[in-house]
PDB file of C-alpha atoms in Angstrom:
ATOM      1  CA  UNK A   1     -78.996 -87.699 271.394  1.00 62.00           C
ATOM      2  CA  UNK A   2     -77.827 -90.675 269.324  1.00 73.00           C
ATOM      3  CA  UNK A   3     -74.366 -92.134 268.880  1.00 76.00           C
ATOM      4  CA  UNK A   4     -74.913 -91.561 265.151  1.00 82.00           C
ATOM      5  CA  UNK A   5     -75.342 -87.785 265.561  1.00 95.00           C
ATOM      6  CA  UNK A   6     -72.699 -85.383 264.277  1.00 98.00           C
ATOM      7  CA  UNK A   7     -71.773 -83.055 267.142  1.00 98.00           C
ATOM      8  CA  UNK A   8     -69.670 -79.919 266.733  1.00 98.00           C
ATOM      9  CA  UNK A   9     -68.694 -78.149 269.948  1.00 98.00           C
ATOM     10  CA  UNK A  10     -66.907 -74.786 270.048  1.00 98.00           C
ATOM     11  CA  UNK A  11     -65.229 -75.379 266.684  1.00 98.00           C
ATOM     12  CA  UNK A  12     -62.780 -72.628 265.704  1.00 98.00           C
ATOM     13  CA  UNK A  13     -60.726 -72.402 262.512  1.00 97.00           C
ATOM     14  CA  UNK A  14     -58.170 -69.689 261.771  1.00 96.00           C
ATOM     15  CA  UNK A  15     -56.222 -68.809 258.649  1.00 94.00           C
ATOM     16  CA  UNK A  16     -53.414 -66.614 259.935  1.00 92.00           C
ATOM     17  CA  UNK A  17     -55.112 -63.729 261.720  1.00 90.00           C
ATOM     18  CA  UNK A  18     -58.496 -64.422 260.106  1.00 93.00           C
ATOM     19  CA  UNK A  19     -61.031 -66.336 262.197  1.00 95.00           C
ATOM     20  CA  UNK A  20     -63.047 -68.204 259.558  1.00 97.00           C
ATOM     21  CA  UNK A  21     -65.131 -70.243 262.022  1.00 97.00           C
ATOM     22  CA  UNK A  22     -65.626 -68.888 265.517  1.00 97.00           C
ATOM     23  CA  UNK A  23     -66.690 -71.095 268.422  1.00 97.00           C
ATOM     24  CA  UNK A  24     -69.382 -72.921 266.421  1.00 98.00           C
ATOM     25  CA  UNK A  25     -71.558 -75.584 268.010  1.00 98.00           C
ATOM     26  CA  UNK A  26     -74.293 -77.611 266.323  1.00 98.00           C
ATOM     27  CA  UNK A  27     -75.770 -81.109 266.344  1.00 98.00           C
ATOM     28  CA  UNK A  28     -76.976 -82.930 263.248  1.00 98.00           C
ATOM     29  CA  UNK A  29     -79.246 -85.749 264.326  1.00 97.00           C
ATOM     30  CA  UNK A  30     -79.354 -89.124 262.599  1.00 96.00           C
ATOM     31  CA  UNK A  31     -81.795 -89.076 259.688  1.00 95.00           C
ATOM     32  CA  UNK A  32     -82.142 -85.289 259.547  1.00 97.00           C
ATOM     33  CA  UNK A  33     -81.935 -83.022 256.546  1.00 98.00           C
ATOM     34  CA  UNK A  34     -79.970 -80.205 258.159  1.00 98.00           C
ATOM     35  CA  UNK A  35     -79.084 -76.882 256.579  1.00 98.00           C
ATOM     36  CA  UNK A  36     -76.118 -74.595 257.184  1.00 97.00           C
ATOM     37  CA  UNK A  37     -76.791 -71.186 255.655  1.00 96.00           C
ATOM     38  CA  UNK A  38     -75.429 -67.663 255.731  1.00 94.00           C
ATOM     39  CA  UNK A  39     -74.355 -64.832 253.428  1.00 90.00           C
ATOM     40  CA  UNK A  40     -71.469 -65.256 251.008  1.00 88.00           C
ATOM     41  CA  UNK A  41     -68.164 -65.504 252.872  1.00 89.00           C
ATOM     42  CA  UNK A  42     -69.826 -66.503 256.139  1.00 92.00           C
ATOM     43  CA  UNK A  43     -67.567 -69.545 256.589  1.00 94.00           C
ATOM     44  CA  UNK A  44     -69.973 -72.301 255.583  1.00 96.00           C
ATOM     45  CA  UNK A  45     -67.642 -74.265 253.318  1.00 95.00           C
ATOM     46  CA  UNK A  46     -64.867 -73.921 255.887  1.00 97.00           C
ATOM     47  CA  UNK A  47     -67.136 -75.686 258.382  1.00 97.00           C
ATOM     48  CA  UNK A  48     -67.543 -78.540 255.899  1.00 97.00           C
ATOM     49  CA  UNK A  49     -63.775 -78.613 255.383  1.00 97.00           C
ATOM     50  CA  UNK A  50     -63.274 -78.913 259.151  1.00 98.00           C
ATOM     51  CA  UNK A  51     -65.757 -81.784 259.387  1.00 98.00           C
ATOM     52  CA  UNK A  52     -64.179 -83.695 256.502  1.00 97.00           C
ATOM     53  CA  UNK A  53     -60.556 -83.179 257.534  1.00 96.00           C
ATOM     54  CA  UNK A  54     -59.543 -80.921 254.648  1.00 96.00           C
ATOM     55  CA  UNK A  55     -58.818 -78.028 257.011  1.00 96.00           C
ATOM     56  CA  UNK A  56     -58.677 -79.404 260.571  1.00 94.00           C
ATOM     57  CA  UNK A  57     -59.861 -76.934 263.183  1.00 95.00           C
ATOM     58  CA  UNK A  58     -57.470 -75.691 265.870  1.00 92.00           C
ATOM     59  CA  UNK A  59     -59.997 -75.676 268.692  1.00 96.00           C
ATOM     60  CA  UNK A  60     -63.173 -77.465 269.639  1.00 97.00           C
ATOM     61  CA  UNK A  61     -64.521 -80.948 269.118  1.00 98.00           C
ATOM     62  CA  UNK A  62     -66.129 -82.824 266.226  1.00 98.00           C
ATOM     63  CA  UNK A  63     -67.752 -86.070 267.323  1.00 98.00           C
ATOM     64  CA  UNK A  64     -69.091 -88.703 264.924  1.00 97.00           C
ATOM     65  CA  UNK A  65     -70.256 -92.130 266.055  1.00 94.00           C
ATOM     66  CA  UNK A  66     -69.040 -91.254 269.526  1.00 94.00           C
ATOM     67  CA  UNK A  67     -65.477 -90.697 268.293  1.00 96.00           C
ATOM     68  CA  UNK A  68     -63.441 -87.503 268.050  1.00 97.00           C
ATOM     69  CA  UNK A  69     -62.620 -86.970 264.364  1.00 97.00           C
ATOM     70  CA  UNK A  70     -61.216 -83.422 264.515  1.00 95.00           C
ATOM     71  CA  UNK A  71     -57.658 -84.438 263.626  1.00 94.00           C
ATOM     72  CA  UNK A  72     -58.351 -87.495 261.491  1.00 96.00           C
ATOM     73  CA  UNK A  73     -57.217 -87.465 257.842  1.00 96.00           C
ATOM     74  CA  UNK A  74     -59.903 -87.203 255.195  1.00 95.00           C
ATOM     75  CA  UNK A  75     -59.684 -90.810 253.991  1.00 94.00           C
ATOM     76  CA  UNK A  76     -60.329 -92.142 257.499  1.00 95.00           C
ATOM     77  CA  UNK A  77     -63.320 -89.834 257.906  1.00 97.00           C
ATOM     78  CA  UNK A  78     -64.688 -91.128 254.591  1.00 96.00           C
ATOM     79  CA  UNK A  79     -64.230 -94.709 255.774  1.00 94.00           C
ATOM     80  CA  UNK A  80     -66.332 -93.788 258.816  1.00 96.00           C
ATOM     81  CA  UNK A  81     -69.224 -92.877 256.533  1.00 96.00           C
ATOM     82  CA  UNK A  82     -68.942 -89.101 256.007  1.00 98.00           C
ATOM     83  CA  UNK A  83     -68.883 -88.192 252.318  1.00 97.00           C
ATOM     84  CA  UNK A  84     -69.227 -84.814 250.601  1.00 96.00           C
ATOM     85  CA  UNK A  85     -69.701 -83.058 247.292  1.00 94.00           C
ATOM     86  CA  UNK A  86     -68.135 -79.706 246.419  1.00 90.00           C
ATOM     87  CA  UNK A  87     -69.295 -76.303 245.202  1.00 84.00           C
ATOM     88  CA  UNK A  88     -67.235 -76.780 242.058  1.00 85.00           C
ATOM     89  CA  UNK A  89     -67.835 -80.072 240.286  1.00 87.00           C
ATOM     90  CA  UNK A  90     -64.799 -82.362 240.526  1.00 87.00           C
ATOM     91  CA  UNK A  91     -65.237 -85.159 238.022  1.00 94.00           C
ATOM     92  CA  UNK A  92     -62.968 -86.892 235.490  1.00 92.00           C
ATOM     93  CA  UNK A  93     -64.193 -85.197 232.323  1.00 91.00           C
ATOM     94  CA  UNK A  94     -62.667 -87.702 229.877  1.00 93.00           C
ATOM     95  CA  UNK A  95     -64.052 -90.717 231.713  1.00 96.00           C
ATOM     96  CA  UNK A  96     -67.562 -92.070 231.259  1.00 97.00           C
ATOM     97  CA  UNK A  97     -70.391 -91.497 233.693  1.00 97.00           C
ATOM     98  CA  UNK A  98     -70.202 -95.123 234.852  1.00 97.00           C
ATOM     99  CA  UNK A  99     -66.436 -94.913 235.352  1.00 96.00           C
ATOM    100  CA  UNK A 100     -66.793 -91.738 237.397  1.00 96.00           C
ATOM    101  CA  UNK A 101     -69.354 -93.373 239.656  1.00 97.00           C
ATOM    102  CA  UNK A 102     -67.152 -96.470 239.921  1.00 95.00           C
ATOM    103  CA  UNK A 103     -64.289 -94.257 241.125  1.00 93.00           C
ATOM    104  CA  UNK A 104     -66.294 -93.742 244.295  1.00 92.00           C
ATOM    105  CA  UNK A 105     -66.146 -97.476 244.998  1.00 90.00           C
ATOM    106  CA  UNK A 106     -62.374 -97.611 245.506  1.00 82.00           C
ATOM    107  CA  UNK A 107     -62.670 -97.067 249.234  1.00 80.00           C
ATOM    108  CA  UNK A 108     -65.234 -99.893 249.544  1.00 68.00           C
ATOM    109  CA  UNK A 109     -63.337-102.353 247.366  1.00 61.00           C
ATOM    110  CA  UNK A 110     -61.162-104.960 249.033  1.00 58.00           C
ATOM    111  CA  UNK A 111     -58.990-105.349 245.936  1.00 54.00           C
ATOM    112  CA  UNK A 112     -55.282-104.567 246.001  1.00 53.00           C
ATOM    113  CA  UNK A 113     -53.058-103.180 243.258  1.00 47.00           C
ATOM    114  CA  UNK A 114     -51.917-106.600 242.111  1.00 42.00           C
ATOM    115  CA  UNK A 115     -55.528-107.649 241.468  1.00 49.00           C
ATOM    116  CA  UNK A 116     -55.427-105.321 238.455  1.00 50.00           C
ATOM    117  CA  UNK A 117     -52.710-107.547 236.990  1.00 52.00           C
ATOM    118  CA  UNK A 118     -53.681-110.997 238.222  1.00 54.00           C
ATOM    119  CA  UNK A 119     -57.437-111.619 238.186  1.00 58.00           C
ATOM    120  CA  UNK A 120     -58.671-114.220 240.646  1.00 61.00           C
ATOM    121  CA  UNK A 121     -62.212-115.565 241.111  1.00 64.00           C
ATOM    122  CA  UNK A 122     -62.413-113.523 244.314  1.00 52.00           C
ATOM    123  CA  UNK A 123     -61.296-110.279 242.643  1.00 61.00           C
ATOM    124  CA  UNK A 124     -63.740-110.816 239.766  1.00 66.00           C
ATOM    125  CA  UNK A 125     -66.551-111.335 242.265  1.00 71.00           C
ATOM    126  CA  UNK A 126     -65.596-108.125 244.083  1.00 66.00           C
ATOM    127  CA  UNK A 127     -65.494-106.179 240.809  1.00 74.00           C
ATOM    128  CA  UNK A 128     -68.869-107.583 239.783  1.00 72.00           C
ATOM    129  CA  UNK A 129     -70.358-106.459 243.098  1.00 85.00           C
ATOM    130  CA  UNK A 130     -68.947-102.962 242.615  1.00 88.00           C
ATOM    131  CA  UNK A 131     -70.443-102.684 239.132  1.00 91.00           C
ATOM    132  CA  UNK A 132     -73.804-103.822 240.488  1.00 92.00           C
ATOM    133  CA  UNK A 133     -73.715-100.912 242.933  1.00 93.00           C
ATOM    134  CA  UNK A 134     -72.754 -98.517 240.129  1.00 96.00           C
ATOM    135  CA  UNK A 135     -75.629 -99.537 237.865  1.00 96.00           C
ATOM    136  CA  UNK A 136     -78.103 -99.339 240.749  1.00 97.00           C
ATOM    137  CA  UNK A 137     -76.939 -95.764 241.341  1.00 98.00           C
ATOM    138  CA  UNK A 138     -77.146 -94.893 237.648  1.00 98.00           C
ATOM    139  CA  UNK A 139     -80.772 -95.979 237.747  1.00 97.00           C
ATOM    140  CA  UNK A 140     -81.427 -94.152 241.036  1.00 97.00           C
ATOM    141  CA  UNK A 141     -80.112 -90.875 239.603  1.00 97.00           C
ATOM    142  CA  UNK A 142     -81.681 -91.425 236.152  1.00 96.00           C
ATOM    143  CA  UNK A 143     -78.260 -91.648 234.535  1.00 97.00           C
ATOM    144  CA  UNK A 144     -78.453 -95.053 232.842  1.00 97.00           C
ATOM    145  CA  UNK A 145     -78.791 -93.599 229.339  1.00 97.00           C
ATOM    146  CA  UNK A 146     -75.597 -91.601 229.892  1.00 98.00           C
ATOM    147  CA  UNK A 147     -73.571 -94.514 231.313  1.00 97.00           C
ATOM    148  CA  UNK A 148     -70.986 -94.636 228.513  1.00 97.00           C
ATOM    149  CA  UNK A 149     -70.927 -90.903 227.730  1.00 97.00           C
ATOM    150  CA  UNK A 150     -67.840 -88.870 228.676  1.00 97.00           C
ATOM    151  CA  UNK A 151     -68.797 -86.657 231.600  1.00 96.00           C
ATOM    152  CA  UNK A 152     -67.282 -83.592 229.955  1.00 95.00           C
ATOM    153  CA  UNK A 153     -69.789 -83.834 227.099  1.00 96.00           C
ATOM    154  CA  UNK A 154     -72.818 -83.561 229.392  1.00 95.00           C
ATOM    155  CA  UNK A 155     -74.741 -80.599 230.762  1.00 93.00           C
ATOM    156  CA  UNK A 156     -73.920 -79.057 234.115  1.00 92.00           C
ATOM    157  CA  UNK A 157     -77.125 -80.399 235.661  1.00 93.00           C
ATOM    158  CA  UNK A 158     -76.321 -83.962 234.638  1.00 95.00           C
ATOM    159  CA  UNK A 159     -72.778 -83.603 235.947  1.00 96.00           C
ATOM    160  CA  UNK A 160     -74.234 -82.565 239.311  1.00 95.00           C
ATOM    161  CA  UNK A 161     -76.170 -85.834 239.404  1.00 96.00           C
ATOM    162  CA  UNK A 162     -73.040 -87.798 238.500  1.00 97.00           C
ATOM    163  CA  UNK A 163     -71.175 -86.171 241.376  1.00 96.00           C
ATOM    164  CA  UNK A 164     -73.932 -87.108 243.824  1.00 97.00           C
ATOM    165  CA  UNK A 165     -74.018 -90.661 242.451  1.00 97.00           C
ATOM    166  CA  UNK A 166     -70.270 -90.979 242.964  1.00 97.00           C
ATOM    167  CA  UNK A 167     -70.637 -89.782 246.562  1.00 97.00           C
ATOM    168  CA  UNK A 168     -73.401 -92.324 247.124  1.00 97.00           C
ATOM    169  CA  UNK A 169     -71.148 -95.072 245.736  1.00 96.00           C
ATOM    170  CA  UNK A 170     -69.131 -94.769 248.951  1.00 95.00           C
ATOM    171  CA  UNK A 171     -72.271 -95.827 250.877  1.00 95.00           C
ATOM    172  CA  UNK A 172     -72.306 -92.792 253.185  1.00 97.00           C
ATOM    173  CA  UNK A 173     -74.171 -92.535 256.433  1.00 97.00           C
ATOM    174  CA  UNK A 174     -73.780 -88.743 256.420  1.00 98.00           C
ATOM    175  CA  UNK A 175     -73.901 -87.025 253.018  1.00 98.00           C
ATOM    176  CA  UNK A 176     -72.618 -83.443 252.950  1.00 98.00           C
ATOM    177  CA  UNK A 177     -73.818 -81.387 249.978  1.00 97.00           C
ATOM    178  CA  UNK A 178     -72.115 -78.069 249.232  1.00 95.00           C
ATOM    179  CA  UNK A 179     -74.497 -75.959 247.109  1.00 94.00           C
ATOM    180  CA  UNK A 180     -76.019 -78.893 245.183  1.00 95.00           C
ATOM    181  CA  UNK A 181     -78.463 -76.606 243.324  1.00 95.00           C
ATOM    182  CA  UNK A 182     -75.782 -74.230 242.022  1.00 91.00           C
ATOM    183  CA  UNK A 183     -76.159 -73.807 238.265  1.00 90.00           C
ATOM    184  CA  UNK A 184     -79.403 -75.792 238.032  1.00 93.00           C
ATOM    185  CA  UNK A 185     -82.546 -74.589 236.288  1.00 94.00           C
ATOM    186  CA  UNK A 186     -85.976 -74.757 237.943  1.00 94.00           C
ATOM    187  CA  UNK A 187     -86.817 -78.234 236.638  1.00 94.00           C
ATOM    188  CA  UNK A 188     -83.440 -79.594 237.705  1.00 94.00           C
ATOM    189  CA  UNK A 189     -83.841 -78.020 241.142  1.00 95.00           C
ATOM    190  CA  UNK A 190     -87.214 -79.696 241.626  1.00 95.00           C
ATOM    191  CA  UNK A 191     -85.667 -83.012 240.598  1.00 95.00           C
ATOM    192  CA  UNK A 192     -82.867 -82.396 243.113  1.00 95.00           C
ATOM    193  CA  UNK A 193     -85.408 -81.843 245.879  1.00 96.00           C
ATOM    194  CA  UNK A 194     -87.044 -85.178 245.088  1.00 96.00           C
ATOM    195  CA  UNK A 195     -83.627 -86.846 245.032  1.00 96.00           C
ATOM    196  CA  UNK A 196     -82.690 -85.438 248.444  1.00 97.00           C
ATOM    197  CA  UNK A 197     -85.880 -86.892 249.923  1.00 97.00           C
ATOM    198  CA  UNK A 198     -85.201 -90.266 248.280  1.00 97.00           C
ATOM    199  CA  UNK A 199     -81.665 -90.321 249.679  1.00 97.00           C
ATOM    200  CA  UNK A 200     -83.006 -89.632 253.158  1.00 97.00           C
ATOM    201  CA  UNK A 201     -85.479 -92.503 252.720  1.00 96.00           C
ATOM    202  CA  UNK A 202     -82.414 -94.768 252.550  1.00 96.00           C
ATOM    203  CA  UNK A 203     -81.613 -93.745 256.138  1.00 96.00           C
ATOM    204  CA  UNK A 204     -78.839 -91.336 255.171  1.00 97.00           C
ATOM    205  CA  UNK A 205     -78.380 -88.121 257.138  1.00 98.00           C
ATOM    206  CA  UNK A 206     -77.967 -85.027 254.957  1.00 98.00           C
ATOM    207  CA  UNK A 207     -76.130 -81.804 255.807  1.00 98.00           C
ATOM    208  CA  UNK A 208     -76.253 -79.131 253.134  1.00 97.00           C
ATOM    209  CA  UNK A 209     -75.194 -75.610 252.252  1.00 96.00           C
ATOM    210  CA  UNK A 210     -77.451 -73.905 249.749  1.00 94.00           C
ATOM    211  CA  UNK A 211     -78.172 -70.365 248.571  1.00 91.00           C
ATOM    212  CA  UNK A 212     -81.514 -71.305 247.008  1.00 93.00           C
ATOM    213  CA  UNK A 213     -83.708 -70.372 249.961  1.00 92.00           C
ATOM    214  CA  UNK A 214     -86.839 -71.905 248.438  1.00 93.00           C
ATOM    215  CA  UNK A 215     -85.052 -75.261 248.364  1.00 96.00           C
ATOM    216  CA  UNK A 216     -83.674 -74.786 251.877  1.00 95.00           C
ATOM    217  CA  UNK A 217     -87.044 -73.895 253.355  1.00 94.00           C
ATOM    218  CA  UNK A 218     -88.707 -76.841 251.636  1.00 96.00           C
ATOM    219  CA  UNK A 219     -86.324 -79.695 252.394  1.00 97.00           C
ATOM    220  CA  UNK A 220     -84.517 -78.902 255.651  1.00 97.00           C
ATOM    221  CA  UNK A 221     -85.897 -79.726 259.075  1.00 97.00           C
ATOM    222  CA  UNK A 222     -83.441 -77.663 261.081  1.00 97.00           C
ATOM    223  CA  UNK A 223     -81.029 -74.855 260.245  1.00 96.00           C
ATOM    224  CA  UNK A 224     -77.984 -73.152 261.638  1.00 97.00           C
ATOM    225  CA  UNK A 225     -77.218 -69.668 260.327  1.00 97.00           C
ATOM    226  CA  UNK A 226     -73.693 -68.272 260.504  1.00 97.00           C
ATOM    227  CA  UNK A 227     -72.233 -64.891 259.636  1.00 95.00           C
ATOM    228  CA  UNK A 228     -68.527 -64.027 259.754  1.00 93.00           C
ATOM    229  CA  UNK A 229     -67.924 -67.536 261.110  1.00 95.00           C
ATOM    230  CA  UNK A 230     -70.229 -67.188 264.132  1.00 96.00           C
ATOM    231  CA  UNK A 231     -73.643 -68.710 264.714  1.00 97.00           C
ATOM    232  CA  UNK A 232     -76.347 -66.045 264.750  1.00 96.00           C
ATOM    233  CA  UNK A 233     -79.430 -68.279 264.792  1.00 96.00           C
ATOM    234  CA  UNK A 234     -80.706 -71.827 264.683  1.00 96.00           C
ATOM    235  CA  UNK A 235     -84.104 -73.461 264.554  1.00 96.00           C
ATOM    236  CA  UNK A 236     -86.733 -74.708 262.149  1.00 96.00           C
ATOM    237  CA  UNK A 237     -86.960 -73.012 258.752  1.00 95.00           C
ATOM    238  CA  UNK A 238     -89.967 -70.994 259.919  1.00 94.00           C
ATOM    239  CA  UNK A 239     -88.148 -69.841 263.057  1.00 95.00           C
ATOM    240  CA  UNK A 240     -85.013 -68.879 261.171  1.00 94.00           C
ATOM    241  CA  UNK A 241     -86.865 -67.078 258.397  1.00 90.00           C
ATOM    242  CA  UNK A 242     -88.454 -64.672 260.869  1.00 90.00           C
ATOM    243  CA  UNK A 243     -85.343 -64.148 263.019  1.00 93.00           C
ATOM    244  CA  UNK A 244     -84.329 -60.438 263.016  1.00 92.00           C
ATOM    245  CA  UNK A 245     -80.597 -61.249 263.180  1.00 92.00           C
ATOM    246  CA  UNK A 246     -80.882 -63.455 260.110  1.00 92.00           C
ATOM    247  CA  UNK A 247     -82.860 -60.883 258.158  1.00 89.00           C
ATOM    248  CA  UNK A 248     -80.313 -58.204 259.035  1.00 88.00           C
ATOM    249  CA  UNK A 249     -77.379 -60.423 258.024  1.00 86.00           C
ATOM    250  CA  UNK A 250     -78.858 -61.096 254.590  1.00 78.00           C
ATOM    251  CA  UNK A 251     -80.160 -57.598 253.929  1.00 61.00           C
ATOM    252  CA  UNK A 252     -76.834 -56.139 254.976  1.00 61.00           C
ATOM    253  CA  UNK A 253     -74.877 -58.277 252.530  1.00 55.00           C
ATOM    254  CA  UNK A 254     -74.643 -58.622 248.775  1.00 53.00           C
ATOM    255  CA  UNK A 255     -76.395 -61.971 249.117  1.00 57.00           C
ATOM    256  CA  UNK A 256     -80.083 -61.055 248.973  1.00 53.00           C
ATOM    257  CA  UNK A 257     -81.470 -64.540 248.326  1.00 59.00           C
ATOM    258  CA  UNK A 258     -83.218 -64.523 251.676  1.00 54.00           C
TER     259      UNK A 258
END
């Protein structure tokens, strides 16, 4: 076990009388591509919301870099290197692709509000560095030709790449992807798979939710399966795929992707 592992222990989240996450424990090891799967409504996104401070859990422990982060606000968790994307794309549609990616740099920039009014050699150097990062990411995600295009004018698949590029602009150590293949065609999904591998090659740990089981079985090294907020199985993709409890959970739901 590494100090850079993400460790959830007995995490429980309630909304009134509804238990959305029930006593969940899992460990995402440094450098892993880890999957969290389950039928629709199983509580997967709520787990991500607990990790990232959007909906803090009432019980349990969430350890990152050896520190308890369960009650930390989202911006502090981001500063510690945990960054996420969302099921529904959240971009600035009237802004350009480059500007959207640059918006992810605000938490890394040392500039203050007054630097937007009074430019100093130091602030110009900091801005130049931020733009260098942005253009490197545009190239990494094959977005350079769209750099000046308004995001709202682009296809859904391209917008997905912009969202991932913006998340990478924060320089995450743990990247959390919530259904990154949603709305993608087959070619875009294959490109996403290659991108996930390339991100991991940078030493970034990846935790993802995905309903495309072909993608999950191809890219993940370890999986946790939840249903009604509780863990019903964990293991390698091969182990999970043949687990009777997992098969029953999927066959007994409206989500038949498995």
